[in-house]
Structures are given as structure tokens and as C-alpha cells.
Short mmCIF file of C-alpha atoms in Angstrom, two decimals:
data_model
loop_
_atom_site.label_atom_id
_atom_site.label_comp_id
_atom_site.label_asym_id
_atom_site.label_seq_id
_atom_site.Cartn_x
_atom_site.Cartn_y
_atom_site.Cartn_z
CA PHE A 1439 103.36 61.31 -99.65
CA ASP A 1440 100.45 59.42 -101.42
CA PHE A 1441 101.21 56.24 -99.84
CA LEU A 1442 100.32 57.70 -96.58
CA ILE A 1443 96.85 58.66 -97.57
CA ASN A 1444 93.91 56.56 -98.52
CA SER A 1445 92.85 58.95 -101.31
CA MET A 1446 90.86 56.16 -103.06
CA GLY A 1447 88.74 55.21 -99.92
CA LEU A 1448 89.92 51.64 -100.07
CA GLN A 1449 88.48 49.22 -97.55
CA LEU A 1450 91.66 48.49 -95.52
CA GLY A 1451 89.89 46.60 -92.66
CA ASN A 1452 89.26 47.48 -88.98
CA LEU A 1453 91.31 47.86 -85.88
CA GLN A 1454 90.63 45.59 -82.86
CA THR A 1455 88.69 48.48 -81.61
CA GLY A 1456 86.32 48.45 -84.64
CA GLU A 1457 87.75 51.76 -85.94
CA ARG A 1458 88.19 51.72 -89.69
CA VAL A 1459 91.74 51.79 -91.10
CA ASP A 1460 92.14 54.76 -93.33
CA ASP A 1461 95.02 57.27 -93.66
CA VAL A 1462 98.39 56.53 -91.73
CA LEU A 1463 98.20 58.30 -88.35
CA LEU A 1464 101.06 60.77 -88.37
CA PRO A 1465 102.93 61.76 -85.18
CA SER A 1466 102.01 65.09 -83.52
CA TYR A 1467 105.04 66.84 -84.84
CA SER A 1468 103.98 66.43 -88.34
CA LYS A 1469 101.40 69.03 -89.64
CA SER A 1470 100.69 66.91 -92.71
CA ALA A 1471 101.90 64.00 -94.70
CA LYS A 1472 104.24 66.24 -96.77
CA ASP A 1473 105.52 67.69 -93.67
CA PHE A 1474 106.09 64.41 -92.10
CA LEU A 1475 108.11 63.25 -95.24
CA ARG A 1476 110.06 66.60 -95.14
CA LYS A 1477 111.05 66.28 -91.76
CA ASN A 1478 112.07 62.44 -92.02
CA ARG A 1479 114.20 63.42 -95.14
CA ALA A 1480 115.95 65.98 -93.32
CA ALA A 1481 116.62 63.68 -90.39
CA LEU A 1482 117.87 60.70 -92.55
CA GLU A 1483 120.19 63.29 -94.49
CA SER A 1484 121.46 64.82 -91.31
CA ASP A 1485 125.29 64.52 -90.49
CA HIS A 1486 124.38 62.33 -87.54
CA CYS A 1487 122.63 59.77 -89.64
CA THR A 1488 125.11 59.79 -92.54
CA THR A 1489 127.76 59.46 -89.90
CA HIS A 1490 126.40 56.38 -88.31
CA LEU A 1491 124.85 54.74 -91.53
CA PRO A 1492 127.79 52.55 -92.04
CA LYS A 1493 127.65 51.07 -88.55
CA TRP A 1494 124.05 50.31 -89.08
CA ILE A 1495 124.72 48.53 -92.35
CA ASP A 1496 127.44 46.59 -90.58
CA LEU A 1497 124.95 45.56 -87.88
CA ILE A 1498 122.11 44.51 -90.24
CA PHE A 1499 124.09 43.28 -93.41
CA GLY A 1500 127.92 43.11 -92.43
CA VAL A 1501 130.52 42.32 -90.06
CA THR A 1502 128.67 42.61 -86.83
CA SER A 1503 125.58 40.85 -88.10
CA ARG A 1504 126.93 37.40 -86.90
CA GLY A 1505 129.63 35.65 -84.97
CA SER A 1506 131.80 36.99 -82.43
CA ARG A 1507 131.64 40.63 -83.55
CA ALA A 1508 127.85 40.27 -83.34
CA LYS A 1509 128.17 39.15 -79.84
CA THR A 1510 130.49 41.96 -78.85
CA ALA A 1511 128.13 44.32 -80.50
CA ARG A 1512 125.22 42.69 -78.50
CA ASN A 1513 123.47 42.06 -81.92
CA LEU A 1514 122.36 38.39 -81.43
CA PHE A 1515 119.15 36.79 -82.10
CA HIS A 1516 117.39 33.58 -81.49
CA PRO A 1517 119.36 30.85 -83.33
CA MET A 1518 116.29 29.87 -85.49
CA SER A 1519 116.36 33.66 -86.75
CA TYR A 1520 119.52 32.75 -88.85
CA LEU A 1521 118.04 29.74 -90.80
CA GLY A 1522 118.05 29.85 -94.70
CA PRO A 1523 116.15 27.69 -97.02
CA VAL A 1524 118.90 25.14 -97.10
CA ASP A 1525 119.10 24.95 -93.22
CA LEU A 1526 115.13 24.43 -93.20
CA ASP A 1527 115.36 21.58 -95.72
CA ALA A 1528 118.10 20.01 -93.34
CA LEU A 1529 115.64 20.00 -90.41
CA ARG A 1530 114.66 16.29 -89.77
CA SER A 1531 111.08 16.59 -88.34
CA ASP A 1532 108.01 18.21 -89.59
CA GLU A 1533 107.86 19.65 -85.91
CA ASP A 1534 111.18 21.25 -86.26
CA LYS A 1535 110.27 22.72 -89.65
CA ASN A 1536 107.02 24.07 -88.27
CA ARG A 1537 108.70 25.56 -85.36
CA ALA A 1538 111.25 27.25 -87.60
CA GLU A 1539 108.54 28.58 -89.92
CA LEU A 1540 106.62 29.93 -86.83
CA GLN A 1541 109.67 31.66 -85.49
CA ALA A 1542 110.33 33.27 -88.91
CA THR A 1543 106.51 34.37 -89.27
CA GLU A 1544 106.27 35.77 -85.79
CA PHE A 1545 109.78 37.34 -85.33
CA GLY A 1546 111.32 37.43 -88.80
CA ILE A 1547 114.74 36.27 -89.99
CA VAL A 1548 118.10 37.79 -89.81
CA PRO A 1549 118.99 39.20 -93.34
CA ASP A 1550 121.94 37.57 -95.35
CA LYS A 1551 125.20 38.87 -94.62
CA LEU A 1552 126.22 41.00 -97.69
CA PHE A 1553 129.45 42.73 -96.46
CA ARG A 1554 132.70 40.92 -95.23
CA LYS A 1555 134.51 44.15 -94.29
CA GLU A 1556 133.28 47.36 -92.43
CA HIS A 1557 131.39 49.59 -94.69
CA PRO A 1558 133.07 52.57 -95.50
CA GLY A 1559 131.62 56.09 -94.36
CA LYS A 1560 130.50 58.89 -96.41
CA GLY A 1561 133.33 60.47 -98.22
CA GLU A 1562 135.65 57.77 -97.11
CA SER A 1563 137.80 56.09 -99.84
CA TRP A 1564 136.61 52.90 -101.40
CA GLU A 1565 140.20 51.85 -102.11
CA GLY A 1566 141.04 48.61 -100.32
CA THR A 1567 137.60 47.27 -100.22
CA GLU A 1568 138.04 44.54 -102.61
CA GLY A 1569 136.33 41.72 -101.15
CA LEU A 1570 133.86 43.90 -99.34
CA VAL A 1571 130.82 42.19 -101.06
CA MET A 1572 130.08 38.52 -100.17
CA PRO A 1573 129.57 36.16 -103.05
CA ASP A 1574 125.90 36.01 -104.32
CA VAL A 1575 125.06 32.68 -102.78
CA LEU A 1576 121.40 32.85 -103.83
CA ARG A 1577 122.33 33.83 -107.36
CA ASP A 1578 124.86 31.17 -107.48
CA SER A 1579 122.40 28.65 -106.09
CA TYR A 1580 120.40 28.91 -109.37
CA ASN A 1581 123.19 27.27 -110.98
CA TYR A 1582 123.20 24.40 -108.64
CA GLY A 1583 123.98 21.13 -110.36
CA ALA A 1584 124.16 22.80 -113.93
CA SER A 1585 127.11 21.75 -116.16
CA SER A 1586 129.65 24.47 -117.02
CA SER A 1587 127.93 24.77 -120.46
CA ASP A 1588 124.69 25.50 -118.84
CA ARG A 1589 125.78 27.98 -116.29
CA ILE A 1590 124.48 31.49 -116.76
CA THR A 1591 126.97 34.40 -116.33
CA LYS A 1592 126.13 37.93 -115.89
CA LYS A 1593 127.34 40.29 -118.71
CA GLU A 1594 127.66 44.07 -118.32
CA HIS A 1595 124.20 45.40 -117.69
CA THR A 1596 123.01 47.11 -120.95
CA GLY A 1597 119.70 48.51 -119.58
CA SER A 1598 117.64 45.88 -121.16
CA ASN A 1599 116.51 42.44 -120.12
CA ASP A 1600 119.26 40.60 -122.26
CA GLY A 1601 122.10 41.12 -120.08
CA PHE A 1602 122.57 37.48 -119.46
CA SER A 1603 124.19 34.76 -121.44
CA LEU A 1604 125.46 31.27 -121.50
CA GLU A 1605 129.07 30.88 -121.22
CA ASP A 1606 129.06 30.19 -125.12
CA GLY A 1607 127.73 33.67 -125.62
CA THR A 1608 124.05 32.75 -126.40
CA ASN A 1609 121.07 34.33 -124.69
CA PRO A 1610 118.88 31.74 -123.21
CA PHE A 1611 116.08 34.34 -122.72
CA ALA A 1612 116.19 35.69 -126.26
#
């Protein structure tokens, strides 16, 4: 709950009214910061939330985040909201790039699609979910243009920073 309280008295600026920004203003149904978190945790762990969470995941990161299923779900945004770094680089004029950056700054961008299939619900079997997760395009882009001997592959995570190696088995970070 500490993140809701400015216990160190930091100067966080002023509102447009001139009032000093300090502790987070809690809704009237909360008696304290701890009470606020307790009630929110209970709500998030409720049957209603856990039942509907997979649909939210699909809307934001999955099968209804783009394309015809997004249209059916009425989950479409301005076309510039879908631009990624490669798309931005492909824009021809500085004016178009500035417009796209302003759109992203003011309204945000749509998160990358992470899942190709509907996300399973709580207690549902994960069998048959092979291919659920999209390929990691960002991670793969770091290998762009690298020869096969220079490509970094992920080893099983060992809990340390040396979980990566080149295909020849050497660790480039050691």
C-alpha cells in the first residue's frame, strides 16, 4: 500500500487548480490504502473476474485484438494505433512519422498480439494449446542480419544471468 502514500513528502507537483499532489485520492468506499487494496484484491480474485479474465486477455493480447474477430467484438482502434517500429520506419514523410508519434503519445498503441488461440479459462485444460503463443518477433528481431553462427538461442533458464549461449555453446556475456 506504500505506493499510494507519499510518506517521504516528495514534491510531486501541483494540479491545475494549484493544489499540491500528494497521497493518491482513494474512492469513498475505501477507509484506508490497505482497505482499498484488500477490496480490489477481493474483486480481482472473485469468480466473476477469473471467469472473464481469459476474454479480456483475448481482447487485449489475443484472437480478438486484431482482424475480423476484433471487428466482431467491436474492439477496433485508429489504424495508427497498430503501428510498430518497423511500420514507423516505413513511413515516407517526416510529417507522417510525426503524426504517428503524436497519435501514440496522445492515445497509446495497441499491444502486440501474444496469443493465436483463445486463452483457456481457469481450471480448463491447456492440452491442445500448442501454438497458443505467438513467435517472439521482438526477440527474433535482435538476430536480424546475424549469421547462423552468431544467433543467440535461449537455454533453459537457470536462475542466473548466463541463460543464453551461441549455437556453438559459448556464452557471449560471460
